[in-house]
Amino acid sequence: LRAANPRLITASISPFGDDGPRADWPASDLTVWAAAGPLLLAGDADRAPVRTTTPQSWQHAAGEAADAALVALWERQTSGRGQHVSVSAQLAGMQATQCAILADAIGGTSSQRVAGGGNFGGLEFRIVWPAADGHVTIAFLFGASLGPFTARLMEWICEEGGCDEAIRDKDWVDYGMALHNGTETAEDYANVRSLVEAFTSKKTKAELLEGAVARKLLIAPIYTIDDVASSEQMRARGFWEDVEVPQAETGETIRFPGRFARADRAELPFLGPPPRLGEHQSLLDGLDVERPEDPGEVAPTTSGSAISAAPLDGLKVLDFCWAVAGPLMTRFLADFGATVVRVESSANIDVGRTVGPFIDDEPGPDNSAIYNNLNAGKHSIALDLAKPEAIDVVEDLVRWADVLTESFAPGVLGRIGLDDETLRQLNPELVVIHSSIMGQTGPLAAFAGIGTMGAAITGFYNLTGWPDRLPAGPFSAYSDYVAPRFAIAAILAALDRRRRDGDGLILDFSQAEAATHFLSPTLLDHFVNGTSPIRAGNDDRNLAPHGVFPTAGDDQWVAVACPDRAWERLAGWLERPELADLDLGARQARGDELHGLITARTSARSGDEVAEELAALGVAAYPVLGSAAALADPQLRHVGHFIEVDHPGHDTTTVEGPRARLSRTPGSVTWAGPPISHHAYDVLEGLLGYDADRIAEIAIAEALE
């Protein structure tokens, strides 16, 4: 194809990559999710791992492919050459483990499956709590970033007589460390959890949300699909788009999830209806195609091609992001060559540095796999933004940068003198992205939150788990793993527009709105057919048998998804050939019986052995990978996903590699997330050109932390 058009960019999405020992295995959403790692982490500890009822794995792969294709397009503007983009859905989905997949590689404790929460270091941290009319999620967590939110919640509970002052006044910032060293016991923590549960169970979801906004708490309602569809926040922001979609002989207006970003000088276009089959065939009539000029030698295949410079080489990013969602988007840019300068504060430490798994199981600001992985390849400078000398440095960095990213609550940058008008005066060509959970406008704009809350308020929690149990939710801060894929696309599109007209853009990006697109099939089903689905365990409307089955060992499983065409062979493998004629409906009706037959065959054998046999029969199957199994997985070893990189203080540590392959300009990882302010002098002298006297003045003013 590139011989005919040297500028052509091709992109492929596959379950496990273009090559490797398992590249040709049959796959489904369930088995890819098992291979990626998020499946093991979701659901009740006493049952099989469970997926989100609306399939997620291919959507992660599609988002990764879109971003990587945009990188290839950006690079083509310089080189004139196309290349191939390859995305493995397994690698893309691994982003949703929030680095838990790295635990064994760094000597940390692996996360355990706890419905509606997580188990870290043997302690259960609860995320889902009862409300009078449903459920809410509360980030009842600790540390410098999250502890103050927990303290404010306990103040509210105390005000209403739900706890005494002694409990209210505990040190919620250092409470996690107190649990770790035994100063606070597991029994003490269980008592506190019971007080929180008694409080939330007496209030409605709306009352708790109102309190969260007014008191700046990390509480979000667990919305049903009906709740999402009627969201006042999304209505106020004009998120939904009513599209005239031809249905047979009559037209029908259908509500779609809409534009996922807003810009001050441009709008994402209204896309209109999806095309009918063959609707635009006439466009091919008389199509006149000019052969593009060959820019030079171009490799005709995806292998063996010469390596060019990093595709985003020369792109300069000023990064104010923290936690997970923001760092994920700038980590992607760094992987492909952007220079990312991360502004931190040692006084208000990034929550990403406080959450495990930790190197050698030792908590510390430089030991977190989350921080080291999501901030790999970036430069760190810590500034005291209360000092005018620090603001001077930031203003120079704004002048230096092409892109500014931030993921604070709306208005935070403005309060330190970096409002949009000031940013534009400092650098008219700057692309700014304000990434917050609900966006910069609307009745919930002030709602501060993290990805667990984003996943709750967009419907993911209510669609993950068992119908006879409480919502389990996907693992941890799920919307934080989805939103960056859209944010990256918005940034690269804004840069492309700037390249053409010279103007910067200021982007209003709602993480919740972006994440909602990953529930589009379910939302469209609701808008068109009036359905109100809830979590359905591992059942699937199109495949049966379809489930997660035990294998030999503790908490070891294999995911199996059988299409119609392979059922006869699976029935033979089960030594029940008389069942070969069962159609899909019959197999679904006899699901418990068939699952019992499969369990009898799998429970005493290894997941790898079972999956290899079934894959050979055309049945999608994969061992459900945890951290240890992922390190040994032959497909992941083949693609070299886990990479050992330099880390000051630890010599080296392990991080994940880029999730997309570009054939001519591949991404790379240079170093792990740096210690706080590790690159201060590199930034001040090397990037901003300050001399020794200027740097000394800044240090004397204590503007550097």
Coordinates of N, CA, C and O in Angstrom, one line a residue, residues 179-305:
L179 N -2.0 2.9 59.9 CA -2.5 1.5 59.7 C -1.3 0.6 59.3 O -1.3 -0.6 59.7
H180 N -0.4 1.2 58.5 CA 0.7 0.4 58.0 C 1.6 0.0 59.2 O 2.1 -1.2 59.2
N181 N 1.9 0.9 60.1 CA 2.8 0.6 61.2 C 2.1 0.1 62.5 O 2.8 -0.2 63.5
G182 N 0.8 -0.1 62.4 CA 0.1 -0.6 63.6 C -0.4 0.3 64.6 O -1.0 -0.1 65.6
T183 N -0.1 1.6 64.5 CA -0.6 2.6 65.4 C -2.1 2.6 65.4 O -2.8 2.8 66.5
E184 N -2.7 2.5 64.3 CA -4.2 2.3 64.1 C -4.3 0.8 63.7 O -3.6 0.3 62.8
T185 N -5.3 0.1 64.3 CA -5.5 -1.3 64.0 C -6.6 -1.5 62.9 O -7.4 -0.6 62.6
A186 N -6.6 -2.7 62.4 CA -7.6 -3.0 61.4 C -9.0 -2.9 62.1 O -10.0 -2.6 61.4
E187 N -9.1 -3.3 63.4 CA -10.4 -3.2 64.1 C -10.8 -1.7 64.2 O -12.0 -1.4 64.1
D188 N -9.9 -0.8 64.5 CA -10.2 0.6 64.5 C -10.7 1.1 63.2 O -11.7 1.8 63.1
Y189 N -10.1 0.7 62.1 CA -10.5 1.1 60.8 C -11.9 0.5 60.5 O -12.7 1.2 59.9
A190 N -12.1 -0.7 60.9 CA -13.4 -1.3 60.6 C -14.5 -0.5 61.3 O -15.6 -0.3 60.8
N191 N -14.2 -0.1 62.5 CA -15.2 0.7 63.3 C -15.5 2.1 62.6 O -16.7 2.5 62.5
V192 N -14.5 2.7 62.1 CA -14.7 4.0 61.3 C -15.5 3.7 60.1 O -16.5 4.5 59.8
R193 N -15.3 2.6 59.4 CA -16.0 2.3 58.2 C -17.5 2.1 58.5 O -18.4 2.5 57.8
S194 N -17.8 1.5 59.7 CA -19.2 1.2 60.1 C -19.9 2.5 60.4 O -21.1 2.7 60.1
L195 N -19.2 3.5 60.9 CA -19.8 4.8 61.2 C -20.1 5.6 59.9 O -21.1 6.2 59.7
V196 N -19.2 5.5 58.9 CA -19.5 6.1 57.6 C -20.7 5.4 56.9 O -21.5 6.1 56.4
E197 N -20.7 4.1 57.0 CA -21.9 3.4 56.4 C -23.2 3.8 57.0 O -24.2 4.0 56.3
A198 N -23.2 3.9 58.3 CA -24.4 4.3 59.0 C -24.9 5.7 58.6 O -26.1 6.0 58.5
F199 N -23.9 6.6 58.3 CA -24.2 8.0 57.9 C -24.8 8.0 56.5 O -25.8 8.6 56.2
T200 N -24.1 7.3 55.5 CA -24.5 7.4 54.1 C -25.8 6.7 53.9 O -26.6 7.2 53.0
S201 N -26.1 5.7 54.6 CA -27.3 4.9 54.4 C -28.6 5.7 54.7 O -29.7 5.3 54.3
K202 N -28.5 6.8 55.5 CA -29.6 7.6 55.8 C -29.9 8.7 54.9 O -30.9 9.5 55.0
K203 N -29.0 8.9 53.9 CA -29.1 10.0 53.0 C -29.3 9.6 51.5 O -28.7 8.5 51.2
T204 N -30.0 10.3 50.7 CA -30.2 10.0 49.3 C -28.9 10.3 48.5 O -28.0 11.1 49.0
K205 N -28.8 9.8 47.3 CA -27.7 10.1 46.5 C -27.6 11.6 46.2 O -26.5 12.2 46.2
A206 N -28.8 12.2 46.0 CA -28.8 13.6 45.7 C -28.3 14.4 46.9 O -27.5 15.4 46.7
E207 N -28.7 14.0 48.1 CA -28.2 14.8 49.3 C -26.7 14.6 49.5 O -26.0 15.6 49.8
L208 N -26.2 13.4 49.2 CA -24.8 13.2 49.4 C -24.0 14.0 48.3 O -22.9 14.5 48.6
L209 N -24.5 14.0 47.1 CA -23.9 14.8 46.0 C -23.9 16.3 46.4 O -22.9 17.0 46.2
E210 N -25.0 16.8 46.8 CA -25.1 18.2 47.2 C -24.1 18.5 48.3 O -23.4 19.5 48.3
G211 N -24.0 17.6 49.3 CA -23.0 17.8 50.4 C -21.6 17.8 49.8 O -20.7 18.5 50.3
A212 N -21.3 16.9 48.9 CA -20.0 16.8 48.3 C -19.5 18.1 47.6 O -18.4 18.5 47.8
V213 N -20.4 18.7 46.9 CA -20.1 19.9 46.2 C -19.9 21.1 47.2 O -19.0 21.8 47.1
A214 N -20.9 21.2 48.2 CA -20.8 22.3 49.1 C -19.6 22.2 50.1 O -19.0 23.2 50.4
R215 N -19.3 20.9 50.5 CA -18.2 20.7 51.5 C -16.9 20.3 50.9 O -15.9 20.0 51.6
K216 N -16.8 20.2 49.6 CA -15.6 19.7 48.9 C -15.2 18.3 49.4 O -14.1 18.1 50.0
L217 N -16.1 17.4 49.1 CA -15.9 16.0 49.6 C -15.7 15.1 48.3 O -16.3 15.4 47.2
L218 N -15.1 13.9 48.5 CA -14.9 13.0 47.4 C -16.0 11.9 47.5 O -15.8 10.8 47.8
I219 N -17.3 12.4 47.2 CA -18.4 11.5 47.2 C -19.1 11.7 45.8 O -19.3 12.8 45.3
A220 N -19.5 10.6 45.2 CA -20.2 10.6 43.9 C -21.3 9.6 43.9 O -21.1 8.5 44.5
P221 N -22.5 9.9 43.4 CA -23.6 8.9 43.3 C -23.2 7.8 42.3 O -22.5 8.1 41.3
I222 N -23.6 6.6 42.5 CA -23.5 5.5 41.5 C -24.7 5.6 40.7 O -25.8 5.1 41.0
Y223 N -24.5 6.2 39.5 CA -25.7 6.4 38.6 C -26.0 5.2 37.8 O -25.2 4.4 37.4
T224 N -27.3 5.0 37.6 CA -27.8 4.0 36.6 C -27.8 4.7 35.3 O -27.5 5.9 35.1
I225 N -28.0 3.9 34.2 CA -28.1 4.4 32.9 C -29.2 5.5 32.8 O -29.0 6.5 32.1
D226 N -30.3 5.3 33.4 CA -31.3 6.3 33.4 C -30.8 7.6 34.0 O -31.1 8.7 33.5
D227 N -30.1 7.5 35.1 CA -29.5 8.7 35.7 C -28.5 9.4 34.8 O -28.6 10.6 34.7
V228 N -27.7 8.7 34.1 CA -26.7 9.3 33.2 C -27.5 10.0 32.1 O -27.2 11.1 31.7
A229 N -28.5 9.3 31.5 CA -29.2 9.9 30.4 C -30.0 11.2 30.8 O -30.2 12.0 29.9
S230 N -30.3 11.3 32.0 CA -31.0 12.5 32.5 C -30.1 13.5 33.3 O -30.7 14.4 34.0
S231 N -28.8 13.3 33.2 CA -27.9 14.2 33.9 C -28.1 15.6 33.6 O -28.0 16.1 32.5
E232 N -28.3 16.4 34.7 CA -28.5 17.9 34.5 C -27.2 18.5 34.1 O -27.2 19.5 33.3
Q233 N -26.1 18.0 34.6 CA -24.8 18.5 34.2 C -24.5 18.4 32.7 O -24.1 19.3 32.0
M234 N -24.8 17.2 32.2 CA -24.5 17.0 30.8 C -25.5 17.8 29.9 O -25.2 18.2 28.8
R235 N -26.8 17.9 30.4 CA -27.8 18.7 29.6 C -27.3 20.2 29.6 O -27.4 20.8 28.6
A236 N -26.9 20.7 30.8 CA -26.5 22.1 30.8 C -25.3 22.4 29.9 O -25.2 23.5 29.4
R237 N -24.4 21.4 29.7 CA -23.2 21.6 28.9 C -23.5 21.3 27.4 O -22.6 21.4 26.6
G238 N -24.7 20.9 27.1 CA -25.1 20.5 25.7 C -24.3 19.3 25.2 O -24.0 19.2 24.0
F239 N -24.1 18.3 26.1 CA -23.3 17.2 25.7 C -24.0 16.3 24.7 O -23.5 15.8 23.7
W240 N -25.3 16.0 25.0 CA -26.1 15.1 24.1 C -26.4 15.8 22.8 O -26.6 17.0 22.7
E241 N -26.3 15.0 21.7 CA -26.7 15.5 20.4 C -27.8 14.7 19.8 O -27.7 13.4 19.8
D242 N -28.9 15.3 19.4 CA -30.0 14.7 18.8 C -29.8 14.6 17.3 O -29.7 15.6 16.6
V243 N -29.7 13.4 16.8 CA -29.4 13.1 15.4 C -30.5 12.5 14.6 O -31.1 11.5 15.1
E244 N -30.8 13.0 13.4 CA -31.8 12.4 12.6 C -31.2 11.1 11.9 O -30.4 11.3 11.1
V245 N -31.7 10.0 12.3 CA -31.1 8.7 11.8 C -32.2 8.0 11.0 O -33.2 7.6 11.6
P246 N -32.0 7.8 9.7 CA -33.0 7.1 8.9 C -33.2 5.7 9.4 O -32.2 4.9 9.5
Q247 N -34.4 5.3 9.7 CA -34.7 4.0 10.1 C -35.8 3.4 9.1 O -36.9 3.9 9.1
A248 N -35.4 2.5 8.3 CA -36.3 1.9 7.2 C -36.8 3.1 6.4 O -36.0 3.8 5.8
E249 N -38.1 3.3 6.4 CA -38.7 4.3 5.5 C -39.0 5.6 6.2 O -39.4 6.6 5.6
T250 N -38.8 5.7 7.5 CA -39.1 6.9 8.3 C -37.9 7.3 9.1 O -37.0 6.6 9.4
G251 N -37.8 8.6 9.3 CA -36.7 9.2 10.0 C -37.0 9.2 11.5 O -38.2 9.2 11.9
E252 N -36.0 9.1 12.4 CA -36.1 9.1 13.8 C -35.0 9.8 14.4 O -33.9 9.7 14.0
T253 N -35.3 10.7 15.4 CA -34.3 11.4 16.1 C -33.8 10.6 17.3 O -34.6 10.1 18.1
I254 N -32.5 10.4 17.3 CA -31.9 9.5 18.4 C -30.8 10.4 19.1 O -30.1 11.1 18.5
R255 N -30.8 10.3 20.4 CA -29.8 11.0 21.2 C -28.5 10.2 21.3 O -28.5 9.0 21.6
F256 N -27.4 10.9 21.0 CA -26.1 10.3 21.0 C -25.2 11.0 22.0 O -25.4 12.2 22.2
P257 N -24.3 10.3 22.6 CA -23.2 11.1 23.3 C -22.5 12.0 22.3 O -22.3 11.6 21.1
G258 N -22.1 13.2 22.7 CA -21.7 14.2 21.8 C -20.2 14.6 21.9 O -19.4 13.7 22.3
R259 N -19.9 15.8 21.7 CA -18.6 16.3 21.6 C -17.9 16.2 23.0 O -18.4 16.7 24.0
F260 N -16.7 15.7 23.0 CA -16.0 15.4 24.3 C -15.1 16.5 24.7 O -14.4 16.3 25.7
A261 N -15.0 17.6 23.9 CA -14.1 18.7 24.3 C -14.7 20.0 23.7 O -15.4 19.9 22.7
R262 N -14.4 21.1 24.4 CA -14.8 22.4 23.9 C -13.6 23.2 23.8 O -12.7 23.1 24.6
A263 N -13.6 24.1 22.8 CA -12.4 25.0 22.6 C -12.9 26.4 22.5 O -14.0 26.7 22.0
D264 N -12.1 27.4 22.9 CA -12.5 28.8 22.9 C -12.5 29.4 21.5 O -13.3 30.3 21.2
R265 N -11.8 28.8 20.5 CA -11.7 29.4 19.2 C -12.1 28.4 18.1 O -11.9 28.7 16.9
A266 N -12.7 27.3 18.5 CA -13.1 26.3 17.5 C -14.1 25.4 18.1 O -14.2 25.3 19.4
E267 N -14.8 24.6 17.3 CA -15.8 23.7 17.9 C -15.5 22.3 17.2 O -15.2 22.3 16.0
L268 N -15.7 21.3 17.9 CA -15.7 20.0 17.3 C -17.0 19.9 16.4 O -18.0 20.4 16.8
P269 N -16.9 19.4 15.2 CA -18.1 19.4 14.3 C -19.2 18.5 14.8 O -19.0 17.5 15.5
F270 N -20.4 18.9 14.4 CA -21.6 18.0 14.6 C -21.5 16.9 13.5 O -21.4 17.2 12.3
L271 N -21.4 15.7 13.9 CA -21.1 14.6 13.0 C -22.2 14.1 12.1 O -22.1 13.6 11.0
G272 N -23.5 14.3 12.6 CA -24.6 13.8 11.8 C -24.7 12.3 12.0 O -24.0 11.6 12.7
P273 N -25.7 11.7 11.2 CA -26.0 10.3 11.4 C -24.9 9.3 10.8 O -24.2 9.7 9.9
P274 N -24.9 8.1 11.3 CA -24.0 7.1 10.7 C -24.6 6.8 9.3 O -25.8 6.8 9.1
P275 N -23.7 6.4 8.4 CA -24.2 6.2 7.0 C -25.0 4.9 6.9 O -24.7 3.9 7.6
R276 N -26.0 4.9 6.0 CA -26.6 3.6 5.6 C -25.7 2.8 4.7 O -24.8 3.4 4.1
L277 N -25.9 1.6 4.6 CA -25.1 0.7 3.8 C -25.1 1.2 2.3 O -26.1 1.3 1.7
G278 N -23.9 1.5 1.8 CA -23.8 1.9 0.4 C -24.2 3.3 0.1 O -24.3 3.7 -1.0
E279 N -24.5 4.1 1.2 CA -25.1 5.4 1.0 C -24.3 6.3 0.1 O -24.8 7.2 -0.7
H280 N -22.9 6.2 0.3 CA -22.0 7.2 -0.4 C -21.3 6.5 -1.5 O -20.2 7.0 -1.9
Q281 N -21.8 5.5 -2.1 CA -21.1 4.7 -3.2 C -20.8 5.6 -4.3 O -19.8 5.5 -5.0
S282 N -21.7 6.6 -4.6 CA -21.5 7.5 -5.7 C -20.3 8.4 -5.7 O -19.8 8.9 -6.7
L283 N -19.7 8.5 -4.4 CA -18.5 9.3 -4.3 C -17.4 8.7 -5.1 O -16.4 9.4 -5.4
L284 N -17.4 7.4 -5.3 CA -16.3 6.8 -6.0 C -16.4 7.0 -7.5 O -15.4 6.8 -8.2
D285 N -17.6 7.5 -8.0 CA -17.7 7.7 -9.5 C -16.8 8.8 -9.9 O -16.9 9.9 -9.4
G286 N -16.0 8.5 -10.9 CA -15.2 9.6 -11.4 C -14.1 10.1 -10.5 O -13.6 11.2 -10.6
L287 N -13.7 9.3 -9.4 CA -12.7 9.7 -8.5 C -11.4 9.8 -9.2 O -10.9 8.9 -9.8
D288 N -10.8 11.0 -9.0 CA -9.5 11.3 -9.7 C -8.4 11.4 -8.6 O -8.4 12.3 -7.8
V289 N -7.6 10.4 -8.6 CA -6.5 10.3 -7.6 C -5.2 10.6 -8.2 O -4.8 10.0 -9.2
E290 N -4.5 11.6 -7.7 CA -3.1 11.8 -8.1 C -2.1 11.1 -7.2 O -2.3 11.1 -6.0
R291 N -1.2 10.4 -7.9 CA -0.2 9.7 -7.1 C 0.7 10.8 -6.4 O 1.3 11.7 -7.0
P292 N 0.8 10.6 -5.0 CA 1.6 11.6 -4.3 C 3.1 11.5 -4.6 O 3.6 10.4 -5.0
E293 N 3.8 12.6 -4.5 CA 5.2 12.6 -4.7 C 5.9 11.7 -3.7 O 5.7 11.8 -2.5
D294 N 6.9 10.9 -4.2 CA 7.6 10.0 -3.3 C 8.6 10.9 -2.5 O 9.5 11.5 -3.1
P295 N 8.5 10.9 -1.1 CA 9.5 11.7 -0.4 C 10.8 11.1 -0.2 O 11.7 11.7 0.4
G296 N 11.0 10.0 -0.8 CA 12.3 9.3 -0.6 C 12.1 7.8 -0.3 O 11.0 7.3 -0.5
E297 N 13.1 7.2 0.1 CA 13.0 5.7 0.3 C 12.1 5.5 1.5 O 12.2 6.0 2.6
V298 N 11.1 4.6 1.3 CA 10.1 4.3 2.3 C 10.0 2.7 2.3 O 9.9 2.1 1.3
A299 N 10.2 2.2 3.5 CA 10.1 0.7 3.7 C 8.7 0.3 3.3 O 7.7 0.8 3.8
P300 N 8.6 -0.8 2.5 CA 7.3 -1.2 2.1 C 6.6 -2.1 3.1 O 5.4 -2.4 2.9
T301 N 7.3 -2.5 4.2 CA 6.6 -3.3 5.2 C 6.8 -2.7 6.5 O 7.5 -1.7 6.7
T302 N 6.2 -3.3 7.5 CA 6.3 -2.8 8.9 C 7.5 -3.2 9.6 O 7.8 -2.7 10.7
S303 N 8.3 -4.1 9.0 CA 9.5 -4.6 9.7 C 10.7 -4.2 8.9 O 10.7 -4.0 7.7
G304 N 11.8 -4.1 9.6 CA 13.1 -3.8 8.9 C 13.2 -2.3 8.5 O 14.2 -2.0 7.7
S305 N 12.3 -1.5 8.8 CA 12.4 -0.1 8.3 C 13.3 0.7 9.2 O 13.5 0.4 10.4

